[in-house]
Each structure stands twice: as structure tokens, then as C-alpha cells.
Short mmCIF file of C-alpha atoms and ligand atoms in Angstrom, two decimals:
data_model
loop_
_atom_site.label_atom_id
_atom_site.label_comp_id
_atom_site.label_asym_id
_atom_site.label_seq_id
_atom_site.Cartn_x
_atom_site.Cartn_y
_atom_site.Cartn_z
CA UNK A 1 0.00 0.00 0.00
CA UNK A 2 1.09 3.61 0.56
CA UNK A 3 3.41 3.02 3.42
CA UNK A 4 6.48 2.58 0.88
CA UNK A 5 5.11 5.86 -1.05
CA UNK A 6 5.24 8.20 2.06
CA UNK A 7 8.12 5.95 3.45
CA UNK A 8 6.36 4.68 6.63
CA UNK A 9 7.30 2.48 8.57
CA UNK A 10 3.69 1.62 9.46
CA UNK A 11 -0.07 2.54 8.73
CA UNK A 12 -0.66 5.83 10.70
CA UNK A 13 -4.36 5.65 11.00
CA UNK A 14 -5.22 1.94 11.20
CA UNK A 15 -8.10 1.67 13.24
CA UNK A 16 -6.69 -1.31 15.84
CA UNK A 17 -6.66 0.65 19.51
CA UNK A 18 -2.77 0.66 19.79
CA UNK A 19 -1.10 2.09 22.60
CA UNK A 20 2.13 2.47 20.81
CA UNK A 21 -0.16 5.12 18.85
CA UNK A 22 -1.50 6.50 22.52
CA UNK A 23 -1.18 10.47 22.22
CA UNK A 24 -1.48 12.59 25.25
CA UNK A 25 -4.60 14.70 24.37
CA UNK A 26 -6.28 16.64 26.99
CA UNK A 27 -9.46 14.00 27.22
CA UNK A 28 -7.36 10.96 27.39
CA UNK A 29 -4.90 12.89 29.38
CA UNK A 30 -7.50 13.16 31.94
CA UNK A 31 -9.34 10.08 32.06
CA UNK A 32 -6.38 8.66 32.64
CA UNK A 33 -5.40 10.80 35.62
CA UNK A 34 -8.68 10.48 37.02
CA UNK A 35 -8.85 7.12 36.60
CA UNK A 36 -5.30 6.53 38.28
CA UNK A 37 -6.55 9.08 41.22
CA UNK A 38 -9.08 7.16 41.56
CA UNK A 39 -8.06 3.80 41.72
CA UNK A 40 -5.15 4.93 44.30
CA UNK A 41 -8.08 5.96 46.48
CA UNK A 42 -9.50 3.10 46.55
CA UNK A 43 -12.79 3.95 45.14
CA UNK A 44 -15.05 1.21 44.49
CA UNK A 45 -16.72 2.03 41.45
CA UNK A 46 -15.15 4.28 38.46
CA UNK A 47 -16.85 5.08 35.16
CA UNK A 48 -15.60 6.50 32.14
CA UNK A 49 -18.33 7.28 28.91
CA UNK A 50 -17.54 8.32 25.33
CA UNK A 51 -19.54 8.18 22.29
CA UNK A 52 -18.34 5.98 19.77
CA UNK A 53 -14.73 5.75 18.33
CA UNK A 54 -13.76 8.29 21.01
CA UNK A 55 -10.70 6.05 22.28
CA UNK A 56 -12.30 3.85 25.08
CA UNK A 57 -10.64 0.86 24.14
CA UNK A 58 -7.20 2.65 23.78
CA UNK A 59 -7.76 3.76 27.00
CA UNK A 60 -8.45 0.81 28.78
CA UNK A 61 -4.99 -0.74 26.85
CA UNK A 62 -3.63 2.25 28.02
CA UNK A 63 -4.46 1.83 31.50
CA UNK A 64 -3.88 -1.70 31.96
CA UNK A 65 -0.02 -1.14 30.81
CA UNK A 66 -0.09 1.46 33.03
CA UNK A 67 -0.97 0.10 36.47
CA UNK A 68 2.10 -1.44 37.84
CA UNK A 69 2.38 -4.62 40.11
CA UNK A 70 0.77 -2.96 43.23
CA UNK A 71 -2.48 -3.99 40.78
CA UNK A 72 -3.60 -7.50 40.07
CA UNK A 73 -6.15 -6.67 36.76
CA UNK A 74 -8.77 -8.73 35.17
CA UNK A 75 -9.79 -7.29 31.51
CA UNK A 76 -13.58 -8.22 30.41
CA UNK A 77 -13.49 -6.85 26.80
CA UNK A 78 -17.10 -7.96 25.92
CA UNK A 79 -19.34 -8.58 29.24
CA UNK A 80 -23.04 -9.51 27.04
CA UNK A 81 -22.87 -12.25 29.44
CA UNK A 82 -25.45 -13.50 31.99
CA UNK A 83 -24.89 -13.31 35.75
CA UNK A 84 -23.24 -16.64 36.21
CA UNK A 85 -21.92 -15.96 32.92
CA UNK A 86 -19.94 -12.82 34.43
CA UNK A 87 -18.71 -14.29 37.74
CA UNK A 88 -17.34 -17.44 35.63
CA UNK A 89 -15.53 -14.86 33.49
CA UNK A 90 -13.98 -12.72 36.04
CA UNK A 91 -13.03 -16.14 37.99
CA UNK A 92 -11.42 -16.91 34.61
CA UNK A 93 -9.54 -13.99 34.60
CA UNK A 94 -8.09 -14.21 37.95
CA UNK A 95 -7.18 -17.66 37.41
CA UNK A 96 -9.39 -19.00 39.98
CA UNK A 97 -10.25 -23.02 39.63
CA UNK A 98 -14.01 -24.16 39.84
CA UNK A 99 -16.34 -26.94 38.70
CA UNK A 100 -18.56 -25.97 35.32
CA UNK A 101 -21.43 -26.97 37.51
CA UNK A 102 -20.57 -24.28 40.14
CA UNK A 103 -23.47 -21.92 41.02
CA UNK A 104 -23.35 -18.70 40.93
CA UNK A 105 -22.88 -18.67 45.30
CA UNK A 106 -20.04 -21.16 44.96
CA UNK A 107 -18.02 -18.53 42.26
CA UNK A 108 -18.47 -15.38 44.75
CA UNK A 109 -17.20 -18.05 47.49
CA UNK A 110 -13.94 -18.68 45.26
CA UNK A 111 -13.86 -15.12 43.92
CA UNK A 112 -13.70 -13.58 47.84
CA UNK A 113 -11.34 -16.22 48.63
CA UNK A 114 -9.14 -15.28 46.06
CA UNK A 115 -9.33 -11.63 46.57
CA UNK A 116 -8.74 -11.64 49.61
CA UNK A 117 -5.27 -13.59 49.33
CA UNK A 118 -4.27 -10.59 46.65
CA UNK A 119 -5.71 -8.57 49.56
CA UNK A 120 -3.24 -9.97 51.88
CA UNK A 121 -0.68 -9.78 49.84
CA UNK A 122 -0.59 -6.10 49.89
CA UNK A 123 -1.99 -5.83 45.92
CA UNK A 124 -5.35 -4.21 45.08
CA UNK A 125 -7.80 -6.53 42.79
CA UNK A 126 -9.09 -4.23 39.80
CA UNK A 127 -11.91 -5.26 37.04
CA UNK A 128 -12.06 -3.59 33.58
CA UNK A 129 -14.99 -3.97 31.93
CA UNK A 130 -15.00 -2.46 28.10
CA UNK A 131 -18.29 -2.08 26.27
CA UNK A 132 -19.91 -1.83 29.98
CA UNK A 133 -23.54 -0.63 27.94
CA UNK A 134 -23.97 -4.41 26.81
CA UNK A 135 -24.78 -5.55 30.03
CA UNK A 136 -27.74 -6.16 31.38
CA UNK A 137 -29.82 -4.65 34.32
CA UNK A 138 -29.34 -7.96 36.11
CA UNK A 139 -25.65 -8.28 35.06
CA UNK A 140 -25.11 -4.99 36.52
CA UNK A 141 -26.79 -5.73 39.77
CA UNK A 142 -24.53 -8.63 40.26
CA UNK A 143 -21.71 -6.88 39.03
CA UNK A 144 -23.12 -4.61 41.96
CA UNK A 145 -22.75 -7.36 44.50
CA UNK A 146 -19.25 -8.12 44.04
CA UNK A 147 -18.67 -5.01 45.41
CA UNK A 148 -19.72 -5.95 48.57
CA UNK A 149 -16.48 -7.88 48.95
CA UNK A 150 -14.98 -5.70 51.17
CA UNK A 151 -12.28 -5.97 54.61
CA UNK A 152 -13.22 -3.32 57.28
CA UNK A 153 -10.75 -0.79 55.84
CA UNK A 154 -11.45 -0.99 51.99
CA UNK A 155 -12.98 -2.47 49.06
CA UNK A 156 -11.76 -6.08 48.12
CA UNK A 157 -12.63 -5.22 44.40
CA UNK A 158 -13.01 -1.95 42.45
CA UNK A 159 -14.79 -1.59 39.23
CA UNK A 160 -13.82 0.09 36.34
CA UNK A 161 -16.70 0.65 33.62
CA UNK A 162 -15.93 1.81 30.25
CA UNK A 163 -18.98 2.56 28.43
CA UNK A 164 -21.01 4.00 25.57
CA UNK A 165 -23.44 6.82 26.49
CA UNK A 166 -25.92 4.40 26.55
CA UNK A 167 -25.08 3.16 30.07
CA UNK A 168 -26.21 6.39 31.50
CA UNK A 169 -29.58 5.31 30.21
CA UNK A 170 -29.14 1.94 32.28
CA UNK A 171 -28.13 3.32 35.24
CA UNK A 172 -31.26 5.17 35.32
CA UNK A 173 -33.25 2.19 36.23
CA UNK A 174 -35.00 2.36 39.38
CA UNK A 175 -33.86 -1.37 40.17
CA UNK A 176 -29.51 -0.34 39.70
CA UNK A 177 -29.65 2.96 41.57
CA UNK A 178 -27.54 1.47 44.17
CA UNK A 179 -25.09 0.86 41.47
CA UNK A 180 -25.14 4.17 39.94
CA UNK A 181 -24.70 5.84 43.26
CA UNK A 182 -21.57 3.97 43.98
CA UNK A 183 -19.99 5.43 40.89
CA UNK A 184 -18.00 8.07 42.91
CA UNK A 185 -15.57 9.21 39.98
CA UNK A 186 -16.67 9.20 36.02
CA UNK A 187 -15.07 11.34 33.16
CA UNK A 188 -16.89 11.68 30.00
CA UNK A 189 -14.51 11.74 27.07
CA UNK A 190 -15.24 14.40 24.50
CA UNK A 191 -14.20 14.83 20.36
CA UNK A 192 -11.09 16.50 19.96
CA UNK A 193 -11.30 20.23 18.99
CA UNK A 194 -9.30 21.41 16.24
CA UNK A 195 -5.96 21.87 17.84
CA UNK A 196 -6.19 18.59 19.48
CA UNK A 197 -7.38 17.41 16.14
CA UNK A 198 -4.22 18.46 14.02
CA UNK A 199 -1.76 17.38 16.91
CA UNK A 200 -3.08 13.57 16.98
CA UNK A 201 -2.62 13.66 13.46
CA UNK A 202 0.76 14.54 13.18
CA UNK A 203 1.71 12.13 16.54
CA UNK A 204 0.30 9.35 14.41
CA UNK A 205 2.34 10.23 11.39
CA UNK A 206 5.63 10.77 13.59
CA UNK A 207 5.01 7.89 15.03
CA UNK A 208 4.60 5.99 12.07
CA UNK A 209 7.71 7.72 10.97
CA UNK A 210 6.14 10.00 7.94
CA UNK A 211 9.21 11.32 6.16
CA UNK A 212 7.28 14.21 4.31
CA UNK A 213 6.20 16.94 6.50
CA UNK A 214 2.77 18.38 6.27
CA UNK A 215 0.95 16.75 4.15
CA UNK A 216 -2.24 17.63 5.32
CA UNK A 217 -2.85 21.77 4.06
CA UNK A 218 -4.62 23.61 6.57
CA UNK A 219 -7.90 23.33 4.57
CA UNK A 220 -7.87 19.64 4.68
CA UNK A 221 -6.60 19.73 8.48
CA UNK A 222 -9.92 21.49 8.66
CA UNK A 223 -12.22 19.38 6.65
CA UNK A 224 -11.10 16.04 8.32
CA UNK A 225 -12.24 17.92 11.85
CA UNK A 226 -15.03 19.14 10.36
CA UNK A 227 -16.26 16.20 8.88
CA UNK A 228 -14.64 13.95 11.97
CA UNK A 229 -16.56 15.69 14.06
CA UNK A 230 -13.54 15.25 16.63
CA UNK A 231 -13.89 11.41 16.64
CA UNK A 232 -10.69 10.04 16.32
CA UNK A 233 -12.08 6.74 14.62
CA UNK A 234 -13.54 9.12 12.16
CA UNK A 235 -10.33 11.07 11.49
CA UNK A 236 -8.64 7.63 10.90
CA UNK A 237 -11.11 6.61 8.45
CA UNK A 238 -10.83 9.74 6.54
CA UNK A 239 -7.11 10.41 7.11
CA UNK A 240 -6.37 7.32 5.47
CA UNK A 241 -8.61 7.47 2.22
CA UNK A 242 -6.95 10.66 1.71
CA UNK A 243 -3.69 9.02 1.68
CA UNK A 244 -5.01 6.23 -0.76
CA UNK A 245 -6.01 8.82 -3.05
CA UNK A 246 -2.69 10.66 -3.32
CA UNK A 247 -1.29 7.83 -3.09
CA UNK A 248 -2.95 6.63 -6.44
CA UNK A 249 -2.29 9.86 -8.02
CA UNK A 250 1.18 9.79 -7.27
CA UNK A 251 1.40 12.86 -5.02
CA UNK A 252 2.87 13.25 -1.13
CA UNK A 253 0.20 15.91 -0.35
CA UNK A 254 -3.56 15.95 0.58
CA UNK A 255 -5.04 19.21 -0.44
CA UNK A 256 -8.92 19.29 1.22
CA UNK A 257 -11.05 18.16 -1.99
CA UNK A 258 -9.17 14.50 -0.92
CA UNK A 259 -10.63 14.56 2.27
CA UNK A 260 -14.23 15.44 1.09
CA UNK A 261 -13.34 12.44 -1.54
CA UNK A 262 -12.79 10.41 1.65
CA UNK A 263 -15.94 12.12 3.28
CA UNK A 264 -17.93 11.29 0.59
CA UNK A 265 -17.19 7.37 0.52
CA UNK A 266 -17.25 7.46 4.49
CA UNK A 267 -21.68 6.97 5.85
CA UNK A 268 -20.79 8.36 9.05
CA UNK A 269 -19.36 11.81 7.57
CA UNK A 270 -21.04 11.93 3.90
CA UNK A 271 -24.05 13.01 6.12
CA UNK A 272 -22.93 16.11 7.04
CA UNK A 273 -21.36 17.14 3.83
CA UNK A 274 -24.52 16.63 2.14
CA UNK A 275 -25.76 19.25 5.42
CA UNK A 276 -22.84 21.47 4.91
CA UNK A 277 -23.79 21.84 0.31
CA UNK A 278 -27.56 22.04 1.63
CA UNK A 279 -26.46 25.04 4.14
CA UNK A 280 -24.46 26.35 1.26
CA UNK A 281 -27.10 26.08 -1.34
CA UNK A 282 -29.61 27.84 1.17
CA UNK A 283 -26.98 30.35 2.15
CA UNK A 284 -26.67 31.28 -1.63
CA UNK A 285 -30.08 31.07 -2.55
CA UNK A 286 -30.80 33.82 0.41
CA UNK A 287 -28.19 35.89 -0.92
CA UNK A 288 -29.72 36.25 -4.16
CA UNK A 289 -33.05 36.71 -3.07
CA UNK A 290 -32.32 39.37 -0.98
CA UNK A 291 -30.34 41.27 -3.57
CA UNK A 292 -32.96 41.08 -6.03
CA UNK A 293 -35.49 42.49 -3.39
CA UNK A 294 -32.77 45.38 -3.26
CA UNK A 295 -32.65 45.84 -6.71
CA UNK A 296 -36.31 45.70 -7.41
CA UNK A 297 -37.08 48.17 -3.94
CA UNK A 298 -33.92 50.57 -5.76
CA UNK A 299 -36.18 50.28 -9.06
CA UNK A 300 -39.58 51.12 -7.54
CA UNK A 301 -41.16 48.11 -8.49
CA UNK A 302 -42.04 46.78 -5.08
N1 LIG B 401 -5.52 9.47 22.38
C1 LIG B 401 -5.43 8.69 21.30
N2 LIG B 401 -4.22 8.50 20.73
C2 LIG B 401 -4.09 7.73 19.63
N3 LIG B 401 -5.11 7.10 19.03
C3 LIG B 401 -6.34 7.26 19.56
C4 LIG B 401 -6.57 8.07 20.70
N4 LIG B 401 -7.89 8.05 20.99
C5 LIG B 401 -8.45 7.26 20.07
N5 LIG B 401 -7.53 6.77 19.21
C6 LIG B 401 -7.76 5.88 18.08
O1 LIG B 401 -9.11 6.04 17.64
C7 LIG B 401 -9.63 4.78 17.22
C8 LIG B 401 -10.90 4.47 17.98
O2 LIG B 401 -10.56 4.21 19.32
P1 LIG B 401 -11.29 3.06 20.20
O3 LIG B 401 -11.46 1.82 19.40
O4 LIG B 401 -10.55 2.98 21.47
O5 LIG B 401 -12.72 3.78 20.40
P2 LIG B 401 -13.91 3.31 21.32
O6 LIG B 401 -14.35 4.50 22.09
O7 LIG B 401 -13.53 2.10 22.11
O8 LIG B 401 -15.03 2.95 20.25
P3 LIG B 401 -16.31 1.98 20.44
O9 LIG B 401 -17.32 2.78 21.24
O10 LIG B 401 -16.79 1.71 19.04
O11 LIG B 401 -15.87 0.74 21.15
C9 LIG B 401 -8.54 3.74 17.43
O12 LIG B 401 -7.83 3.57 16.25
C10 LIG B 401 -7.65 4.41 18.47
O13 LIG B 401 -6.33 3.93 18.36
MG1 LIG B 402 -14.21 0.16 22.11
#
């Protein structure tokens, strides 16, 4: 592909969340620090929300690296799973031993058992659960439960949720309230703005070792916000047709009518450039009205 063309080591904008690609951007930035505040203090449960493609799964990568051996982690990328379904999962990730015909009772039993040897051991027992809005309300509430596991001093598990905005709807259940008032920190990741836009794409293209130097013009730095919306999954997507087009016309530069190309071939943008032409169209069709009302009001005819 075009790696060779713009002499890359790798792809700068594939869409894998890969925290060799993990820039520092005020949103991420802070999640992270609150979530590392957070989990110092012991909290039991911490939630962090983001609309789609907003870098939830990078950040939970990120985070996992970054919690050091005080930490004992379990990861549950996917938890659509039932009740029993979750406490045999987060038993599998701790490594704990049990019979497939174990009830639900028997894995808490084994699950406090085993937390509170890390407990004792002076390490802190964290679960990550990505895609937290798949759950269920009854998933949740056991999910709930497991926070009960606690010593006197401090919580013998605490929770971290990453989630799509949907599981604010959840949480609004009457029957999880207790859940959603145990949340004590959450951080709600927002699209980049258009500084933060330009500066994660040229860390991806450093750090895919781009030998030509902005490549991007300003107007298509613009357009791939604009169209992005700020959502770094978008600005891959459209980052990267850009490239295939200059690619395939031989050039080391994306002026901005490659990005509305990419826009344009993209559902999730192509909506609002249609918006943008109809504003446009509207816009000059105004225009034109109201200067022949000026002309026909300078002629005397209305
Ligand atoms: N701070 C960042 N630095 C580098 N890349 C990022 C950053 N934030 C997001 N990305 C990139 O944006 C893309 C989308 O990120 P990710 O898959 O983590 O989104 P998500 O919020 O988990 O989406 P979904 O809701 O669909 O699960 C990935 O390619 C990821 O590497
Ligand atoms: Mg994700």
C-alpha cells in the first residue's frame, strides 16, 4: 500500500486501539489521571463514557499497561454475558479453579477467597470492563454485589466501567440505583477540537515515521475535523482514504477536496457534507433573493 510511497514504517491511522499510537490529548490525558486518582483511592466504582470511536478501548490498553504490580487486573473486553456468565468470566480472569457446575454462590465463594489472598498480599484486585452498555440490568446488579467484597478498611474489588453513552440510560433504572450511586468518579470523554485534532494527526504520522512533512494543508486539516466531528475513529477513516487517493495519483500531499473524496465514501461523515452543500445552497439562494429584493425596492417596483 502507501506506506512505501510516504516511506512509513507503518499505517498511521489503522483503526486497531494501539497504545504504541497512545497520544497525550487533553481528554485521554484526563481520564487517565482520574482514573489513576481514583483507583489509588481506593474507590469502588469508576466510570468513564464516550460516544463511539472516542478512544475507550485505547484507554483501557492504556491503562492496563499502566498500572504497575501494586495492581492484580482482570480485563472483560465484551461482558453480554449473563450473571453466572460474568462471575465465571472474572473467575477466569483471575485464574481461579471451579467446577462448570458451580453456582453462581459457589463462584463469589472462590472469587472472595481469592481476593482476599491478593488482599493480603498487599496488591489491590481491579476489574475492567469495556463495552460496559452491553450488560444487562441484572448483570449490573450482580456486578453490583461483588462489590460488597470488602475488609473493614477498603474495598476487596473496584470496578472500572468503560462505556457507551448508553449506560447512563441503564443506570437510570429504578432497580440499579444502588449501582449508579456507587460510581464516585466518572469522566466523559469528548471529540477533539481542532488543535487537538491536528496534533493527533501529526503524533500518528511521527510515530509511524512520515518522512514528508505536512501533508495535510490547513484546509484539509480542517475538513477532516469538520467532517470527523472530533472522533478520532472518524479522522482515521478519513485520514487514510486521503492518503489512498494521493497515493494513487502519485502525489505526497492531501489538499482538502481528498478529504471530502474520503468524506464522501465514508456513511458516518457523507451526512454532514450533504448538510454542509444544503447550508451552502440555502446560504446562496438567500443571498440572491435578498439582492434582487434590493434591486427591485432601488427600481420602484415593489
Ligand atoms: N488518544 C489517542 N491516541 C491515539 N489514538 C487514539 C486516541 N484516541 C483514540 N484513538 C484511536 O481512535 C480509534 C478508535 O478508538 P477506540 O477503538 O478505542 O474507540 P472506542 O471508544 O472504544 O469505540 P467503540 O465505542 O466503538 O468501542 C482507534 O484507532 C484508536 O487507536
Ligand atoms: Mg471500544
Amino acid at each position: 500500500m502507501y506506506q512505501q510511497h510516504f516511506g512509513l514504517t507503518e499505517k498511521p491511522f489503522n483503526l486497531t486501539p494501539d497504545t504504541q499510537f497512545f497520544c497525550q490529548l487533553p481528554p485521554h490525558q484526563e481520564a487517565l489521571n482520574v482514573l489513576l486518582i481514583a483507583l489509588a483511592n481506593g474507590e469502588g466504582f469508576i466510570k468513564i463514557t464516550g460516544d463511539v470511536g472516542t478512544g475507550k478501548t485505547l484507554l483501557c490498553r492504556k491503562l492496563l499497561n499502566e498500572l504497575d504490580a501494586h495492581y492484580q487486573t482482570a480485563y472483560l473486553p465484551n461482558p453480554h454475558l449473563t450473571p453466572a456468565g460474568l462471575g465465571k468470566a472474572i473467575a477466569d480472569e483471575f485464574s481461579i479453579a471451579y467446577a462448570q457446575s458451580s453456582n453462581q454462590q459457589q463462584i463469589v465463594a472462590l472469587l472472595n477467597q481469592t481476593l482476599i489472598q491478593i488482599s493480603n498480599r498487599g496488591q489491590q484486585a481491579v476489574l475492567i470492563i469495556d463495552e460496559a452498555q452491553a450488560m444487562s440490568l441484572e448483570t449490573l446488579e450482580a456486578l453490583r454485589l461483588l462489590t460488597n467484597l470488602e475488609t473493614e478498611k477498603q474495598k476487596l474489588l473496584q470496578i472500572v466501567l468503560f462505556a457507551q453513552p448508553e449506560l447512563d440510560e441503564l443506570l437510570k433504572h429504578k432497580c440499579i440505583r444502588q449501582l449508579k450511586q456507587r460510581i464516585t468518579f466518572s469522566y466523559s470523554l469528548r471529540p477533539l477540537n481542532y488543535p487537538e485534532c491536528v496534533n493527533y494527526i501529526n503524533h500518528r504520522l511521527t510515530t509511524a515515521k512520515c518522512r514528508h512533512a505536512n501533508i495535510f494543508s490547513r484546509s484539509a486539516l480542517k475538513a477532516l475535523h469538520y467532517y470527523s466531528r472530533g472522533i478520532p475513529r472518524l479522522i482515521n477513516i478519513l485520514a487514510h482514504k486521503s492518503m489512498l487517493v494521493a497515493y494513487g495519483r502519485d502525489v505526497h500531499h492531501m489538499p482538502k477536496p481528498y478529504v471530502l473524496m474520503a468524506a464522501l465514501d465514508t456513511e458516518d461523515c457523507a451526512k454532514s457534507l450533504r448538510y454542509r452543500h444544503y447550508q451552502k445552497t440555502t446560504y446562496w439562494v438567500l443571498a440572491l433573493l435578498i439582492s434582487l429584493t434590493l434591486v427591485l425596492d432601488a427600481q420602484g417596483l415593489i
